[in-house]
Amino acid sequence: MCCAGPSYGQLIFCNRGYCLVVDPFTGAKVSPPHLPYSDEYEKLGCQGLPLQLALAEYSLSAILTAPLASPNSHLLVRAYNSLFDWPVGSDSWSQVRFPGVRIEKIVEFNGQFIAMDHLQQIYTLDLDPQLALQEIAINCPPDLTEDTDESSKASWLVVCGNMLLMIVQVTSESSDYLTTVSTLHRLDMSTKPAKWVGMEKLDNWTIFVGRDLRNPPFSCMSPERWGGRSKCVYYADDPALSSPPWTVHGLGNEPNPSDDPALRYYIRTWCYKNKM
């Protein structure tokens, strides 16, 4: 089985439509019903595993909406171009499809679930009375729409106190080094349409994000208490592709600690010694 993500202290595993929610400390397990992949997944074969199902498994990730013991807990599974919802303890899933759209992030903000797709479009997500996505009319941060030669862009949704933020990371390549700039935007839903408002600083917060979409971003207040840095983004890369596996980027005009080669070994040892 492949790990589809951590959520509320549980690890969620999936394999060929079967899911398993595991408490890593007690070993307790919860087994939802089989995911209701439709007949279209069975039409194309690929070494014994249907091609569409293989693509779904590759892009699959999962979260809980509340602790398992909560009476309103749901398991949400994002697979390819579908979103599945299992009310914990029930005997069936519900599904919503959106061809051409891939939901990549789901967060809970002010009692409401907000989703973002691979094109940075924002939606509200309703679980009751039925699973539904409603697009929010909103502007797009300018650093996502500007074309920049030799650059790559990534974005994340993260709740930070009473704010819903989008982190945009733009990495540019020159002849001999990479430059990474992280910008910050706050969602303002008091206007119609809603809009992203640029922020220049984050005060005494820091944010953790990563390449792997199965790991949800999170924020932390006063990171200096455990040796971290405020006004920064900690970025977890694939250890097989990057050394060190953690880098630290300043937000806005803040300097990038990871640009100092003397700090790179410190960042790696901090991650494993103090955090793990």
Short mmCIF file of C-alpha atoms in Angstrom, two decimals:
data_model
loop_
_atom_site.label_atom_id
_atom_site.label_comp_id
_atom_site.label_asym_id
_atom_site.label_seq_id
_atom_site.Cartn_x
_atom_site.Cartn_y
_atom_site.Cartn_z
CA MET A 1 0.00 0.00 0.00
CA CYS A 2 1.07 3.60 -0.64
CA CYS A 3 0.77 6.31 1.97
CA ALA A 4 -1.78 8.88 0.79
CA GLY A 5 -1.03 11.32 3.60
CA PRO A 6 -1.15 12.05 7.35
CA SER A 7 -4.19 13.64 8.98
CA TYR A 8 -5.28 14.20 12.60
CA GLY A 9 -2.61 11.83 13.90
CA GLN A 10 -3.56 9.05 11.47
CA LEU A 11 -1.73 7.65 8.45
CA ILE A 12 -3.92 6.97 5.42
CA PHE A 13 -2.92 4.22 2.99
CA CYS A 14 -4.45 3.30 -0.37
CA ASN A 15 -3.91 0.55 -2.92
CA ARG A 16 -6.06 -0.30 -5.96
CA GLY A 17 -9.12 1.33 -4.45
CA TYR A 18 -8.69 -0.07 -0.95
CA CYS A 19 -8.01 2.42 1.87
CA LEU A 20 -6.77 1.93 5.40
CA VAL A 21 -6.61 4.52 8.20
CA VAL A 22 -3.97 3.60 10.78
CA ASP A 23 -3.04 5.04 14.17
CA PRO A 24 0.79 4.74 14.07
CA PHE A 25 1.05 4.74 17.88
CA THR A 26 -1.61 2.18 18.83
CA GLY A 27 -1.88 0.22 15.59
CA ALA A 28 -5.67 0.69 15.49
CA LYS A 29 -7.07 0.44 11.96
CA VAL A 30 -10.21 1.58 10.19
CA SER A 31 -11.10 0.10 6.78
CA PRO A 32 -13.49 2.12 4.57
CA PRO A 33 -15.41 0.44 1.75
CA HIS A 34 -13.69 -0.01 -1.61
CA LEU A 35 -13.42 3.23 -3.59
CA PRO A 36 -16.16 3.32 -6.26
CA TYR A 37 -13.97 3.54 -9.33
CA SER A 38 -16.33 3.59 -12.30
CA ASP A 39 -16.32 1.22 -15.26
CA GLU A 40 -14.17 3.63 -17.29
CA TYR A 41 -11.18 2.64 -15.13
CA GLU A 42 -11.56 -0.96 -16.30
CA LYS A 43 -11.51 -0.25 -20.05
CA LEU A 44 -7.76 0.23 -20.47
CA GLY A 45 -5.23 -2.26 -19.16
CA CYS A 46 -1.62 -1.65 -18.11
CA GLN A 47 0.36 -4.65 -16.83
CA GLY A 48 -2.60 -5.97 -14.88
CA LEU A 49 -3.51 -2.54 -13.48
CA PRO A 50 -5.97 -0.42 -15.51
CA LEU A 51 -4.24 2.63 -16.94
CA GLN A 52 -6.70 5.16 -15.58
CA LEU A 53 -6.60 3.45 -12.20
CA ALA A 54 -2.78 3.57 -12.28
CA LEU A 55 -2.93 7.31 -12.94
CA ALA A 56 -5.44 7.72 -10.13
CA GLU A 57 -3.24 5.84 -7.68
CA TYR A 58 -0.23 7.93 -8.68
CA SER A 59 -1.98 11.22 -7.97
CA LEU A 60 -3.96 10.00 -4.96
CA SER A 61 -3.90 11.80 -1.62
CA ALA A 62 -6.25 11.80 1.37
CA ILE A 63 -7.22 13.79 4.47
CA LEU A 64 -9.66 13.54 7.35
CA THR A 65 -11.99 16.47 8.00
CA ALA A 66 -12.01 15.83 11.77
CA PRO A 67 -10.64 13.27 14.28
CA LEU A 68 -11.93 9.75 13.65
CA ALA A 69 -13.92 9.78 16.89
CA SER A 70 -15.79 12.91 15.86
CA PRO A 71 -19.41 12.29 14.79
CA ASN A 72 -18.94 14.45 11.68
CA SER A 73 -15.61 13.03 10.51
CA HIS A 74 -15.20 12.42 6.76
CA LEU A 75 -12.38 10.86 4.77
CA LEU A 76 -11.68 12.80 1.55
CA VAL A 77 -9.64 11.10 -1.18
CA ARG A 78 -8.37 13.06 -4.16
CA ALA A 79 -7.76 10.73 -7.11
CA TYR A 80 -6.91 11.95 -10.60
CA ASN A 81 -9.90 14.12 -11.65
CA SER A 82 -12.30 12.96 -8.92
CA LEU A 83 -12.93 13.69 -5.26
CA PHE A 84 -14.34 10.93 -3.04
CA ASP A 85 -16.03 11.41 0.33
CA TRP A 86 -16.58 8.71 2.97
CA PRO A 87 -18.53 9.69 6.12
CA VAL A 88 -16.62 7.68 8.72
CA GLY A 89 -18.64 4.63 9.78
CA SER A 90 -20.94 4.64 6.75
CA ASP A 91 -21.07 1.92 4.10
CA SER A 92 -20.66 4.03 0.95
CA TRP A 93 -18.71 6.80 -0.76
CA SER A 94 -19.93 9.82 -2.67
CA GLN A 95 -18.03 11.20 -5.63
CA VAL A 96 -17.78 14.43 -7.59
CA ARG A 97 -15.97 14.62 -10.93
CA PHE A 98 -14.38 17.60 -12.62
CA PRO A 99 -12.80 16.67 -15.98
CA GLY A 100 -9.72 18.72 -16.72
CA VAL A 101 -9.42 19.90 -13.11
CA ARG A 102 -7.17 18.37 -10.47
CA ILE A 103 -7.81 19.35 -6.86
CA GLU A 104 -4.44 19.60 -5.10
CA LYS A 105 -5.13 21.27 -1.75
CA ILE A 106 -7.98 21.23 0.75
CA VAL A 107 -7.92 23.23 4.00
CA GLU A 108 -10.47 24.08 6.69
CA PHE A 109 -10.83 27.79 7.30
CA ASN A 110 -13.37 29.46 9.62
CA GLY A 111 -15.54 26.34 9.66
CA GLN A 112 -15.56 26.03 5.87
CA PHE A 113 -13.54 23.79 3.57
CA ILE A 114 -11.59 25.56 0.82
CA ALA A 115 -10.05 23.69 -2.12
CA MET A 116 -7.53 24.78 -4.74
CA ASP A 117 -6.88 23.10 -8.09
CA HIS A 118 -3.70 22.82 -10.14
CA LEU A 119 -4.51 26.14 -11.85
CA GLN A 120 -4.84 27.96 -8.49
CA GLN A 121 -8.61 28.33 -8.84
CA ILE A 122 -10.35 28.39 -5.44
CA TYR A 123 -13.55 26.53 -4.48
CA THR A 124 -15.74 26.04 -1.45
CA LEU A 125 -16.29 22.39 -0.61
CA ASP A 126 -19.62 21.27 0.87
CA LEU A 127 -20.00 17.85 2.49
CA ASP A 128 -23.70 18.08 3.40
CA PRO A 129 -26.31 17.45 2.19
CA GLN A 130 -24.12 16.14 -0.65
CA LEU A 131 -20.55 16.49 -1.85
CA ALA A 132 -20.20 19.60 -4.03
CA LEU A 133 -17.63 22.12 -5.22
CA GLN A 134 -18.53 25.76 -5.82
CA GLU A 135 -16.05 27.97 -7.66
CA ILE A 136 -15.15 31.26 -5.96
CA ALA A 137 -14.75 34.23 -8.29
CA ILE A 138 -11.31 35.58 -7.43
CA ASN A 139 -8.30 37.33 -8.90
CA CYS A 140 -5.02 35.47 -9.42
CA PRO A 141 -1.83 36.69 -7.70
CA PRO A 142 0.29 38.53 -10.31
CA ASP A 143 3.38 36.42 -9.66
CA LEU A 144 1.43 33.37 -10.88
CA THR A 145 0.31 35.01 -14.12
CA GLU A 146 3.55 36.75 -15.08
CA ASP A 147 5.65 34.83 -17.58
CA THR A 148 9.26 34.46 -16.50
CA ASP A 149 11.91 32.79 -18.62
CA GLU A 150 13.75 29.82 -17.10
CA SER A 151 11.57 29.72 -14.00
CA SER A 152 9.28 27.26 -12.24
CA LYS A 153 6.36 28.12 -9.99
CA ALA A 154 4.64 26.34 -7.13
CA SER A 155 1.87 27.37 -4.75
CA TRP A 156 0.31 26.18 -1.49
CA LEU A 157 -2.73 27.01 0.64
CA VAL A 158 -2.14 27.26 4.37
CA VAL A 159 -4.15 28.50 7.34
CA CYS A 160 -2.15 30.90 9.51
CA GLY A 161 -4.05 32.05 12.59
CA ASN A 162 -7.17 33.84 11.33
CA MET A 163 -5.82 34.16 7.76
CA LEU A 164 -5.95 31.91 4.71
CA LEU A 165 -2.72 32.35 2.80
CA MET A 166 -1.31 31.36 -0.55
CA ILE A 167 2.44 30.87 -0.71
CA VAL A 168 3.88 31.33 -4.21
CA GLN A 169 7.41 30.13 -4.82
CA VAL A 170 9.22 31.13 -8.01
CA THR A 171 12.57 29.50 -8.74
CA SER A 172 14.70 31.03 -11.49
CA GLU A 173 17.78 29.46 -13.00
CA SER A 174 20.80 31.48 -14.08
CA SER A 175 24.06 30.25 -15.55
CA ASP A 176 25.49 28.90 -12.31
CA TYR A 177 22.87 28.95 -9.52
CA LEU A 178 19.18 28.89 -8.61
CA THR A 179 17.33 31.82 -7.06
CA THR A 180 14.13 31.19 -5.10
CA VAL A 181 11.66 33.94 -4.19
CA SER A 182 8.65 33.23 -1.96
CA THR A 183 5.72 35.65 -1.87
CA LEU A 184 2.72 35.75 0.41
CA HIS A 185 -0.93 36.52 -0.33
CA ARG A 186 -3.94 36.71 2.01
CA LEU A 187 -7.44 35.77 0.87
CA ASP A 188 -9.90 38.63 1.41
CA MET A 189 -13.47 37.31 1.13
CA SER A 190 -15.06 40.53 2.39
CA THR A 191 -15.17 41.87 -1.19
CA LYS A 192 -17.14 40.69 -4.22
CA PRO A 193 -15.38 39.16 -6.00
CA ALA A 194 -12.92 37.88 -3.41
CA LYS A 195 -9.29 38.82 -3.95
CA TRP A 196 -5.76 37.89 -3.00
CA VAL A 197 -3.97 40.68 -1.16
CA GLY A 198 -0.19 40.78 -1.17
CA MET A 199 1.62 40.70 2.18
CA GLU A 200 5.18 41.85 2.78
CA LYS A 201 5.80 40.12 6.09
CA LEU A 202 4.51 37.37 8.37
CA ASP A 203 5.60 38.73 11.76
CA ASN A 204 6.32 35.86 14.18
CA TRP A 205 4.99 32.99 12.05
CA THR A 206 6.75 30.43 9.89
CA ILE A 207 5.26 28.07 7.31
CA PHE A 208 6.15 24.51 6.31
CA VAL A 209 5.49 23.31 2.74
CA GLY A 210 6.84 20.54 0.53
CA ARG A 211 7.10 19.05 -2.94
CA ASP A 212 4.92 16.07 -2.01
CA LEU A 213 1.24 17.07 -2.26
CA ARG A 214 0.28 14.31 0.18
CA ASN A 215 1.84 16.27 3.05
CA PRO A 216 -0.38 19.22 4.03
CA PRO A 217 1.32 22.58 4.65
CA PHE A 218 1.07 24.02 8.15
CA SER A 219 2.04 27.15 10.06
CA CYS A 220 3.75 27.63 13.40
CA MET A 221 3.83 30.66 15.71
CA SER A 222 7.03 31.78 17.47
CA PRO A 223 9.33 29.12 15.94
CA GLU A 224 12.31 30.59 17.83
CA ARG A 225 11.09 28.59 20.85
CA TRP A 226 12.45 25.41 19.25
CA GLY A 227 15.31 26.93 17.23
CA GLY A 228 13.40 27.86 14.09
CA ARG A 229 13.11 31.14 12.20
CA SER A 230 10.15 33.51 11.84
CA LYS A 231 9.08 35.11 8.54
CA CYS A 232 10.33 32.09 6.59
CA VAL A 233 9.09 29.15 4.56
CA TYR A 234 10.62 25.75 5.33
CA TYR A 235 10.56 23.71 2.13
CA ALA A 236 10.87 19.91 2.12
CA ASP A 237 12.19 18.56 -1.17
CA ASP A 238 12.55 15.00 -2.39
CA PRO A 239 15.69 13.67 -0.59
CA ALA A 240 16.57 11.70 -3.72
CA LEU A 241 16.68 14.90 -5.77
CA SER A 242 17.95 17.50 -3.33
CA SER A 243 20.66 17.94 -0.74
CA PRO A 244 19.91 19.08 1.86
CA PRO A 245 16.31 17.79 1.92
CA TRP A 246 15.18 20.95 3.80
CA THR A 247 15.74 24.53 2.67
CA VAL A 248 14.60 27.79 4.27
CA HIS A 249 13.37 30.74 2.20
CA GLY A 250 12.64 34.23 3.44
CA LEU A 251 9.23 35.71 2.69
CA GLY A 252 9.00 38.91 0.68
CA ASN A 253 12.07 41.03 1.36
CA GLU A 254 13.40 38.71 4.05
CA PRO A 255 16.80 37.14 3.22
CA ASN A 256 17.00 33.46 2.28
CA PRO A 257 18.91 31.61 5.03
CA SER A 258 19.47 28.70 2.64
CA ASP A 259 21.48 30.96 0.31
CA ASP A 260 24.26 30.90 2.91
CA PRO A 261 26.27 27.68 2.32
CA ALA A 262 27.45 27.77 5.94
CA LEU A 263 23.86 27.21 7.12
CA ARG A 264 23.00 24.23 4.95
CA TYR A 265 24.53 21.60 7.23
CA TYR A 266 22.84 23.29 10.20
CA ILE A 267 19.46 23.08 8.51
CA ARG A 268 19.85 19.38 7.85
CA THR A 269 20.95 18.49 11.38
CA TRP A 270 18.24 20.71 12.90
CA CYS A 271 15.55 18.85 10.96
CA TYR A 272 16.58 15.36 12.03
CA LYS A 273 17.91 16.02 15.50
CA ASN A 274 15.35 18.41 16.96
CA LYS A 275 12.23 17.81 14.88
CA MET A 276 12.25 14.09 14.19
#
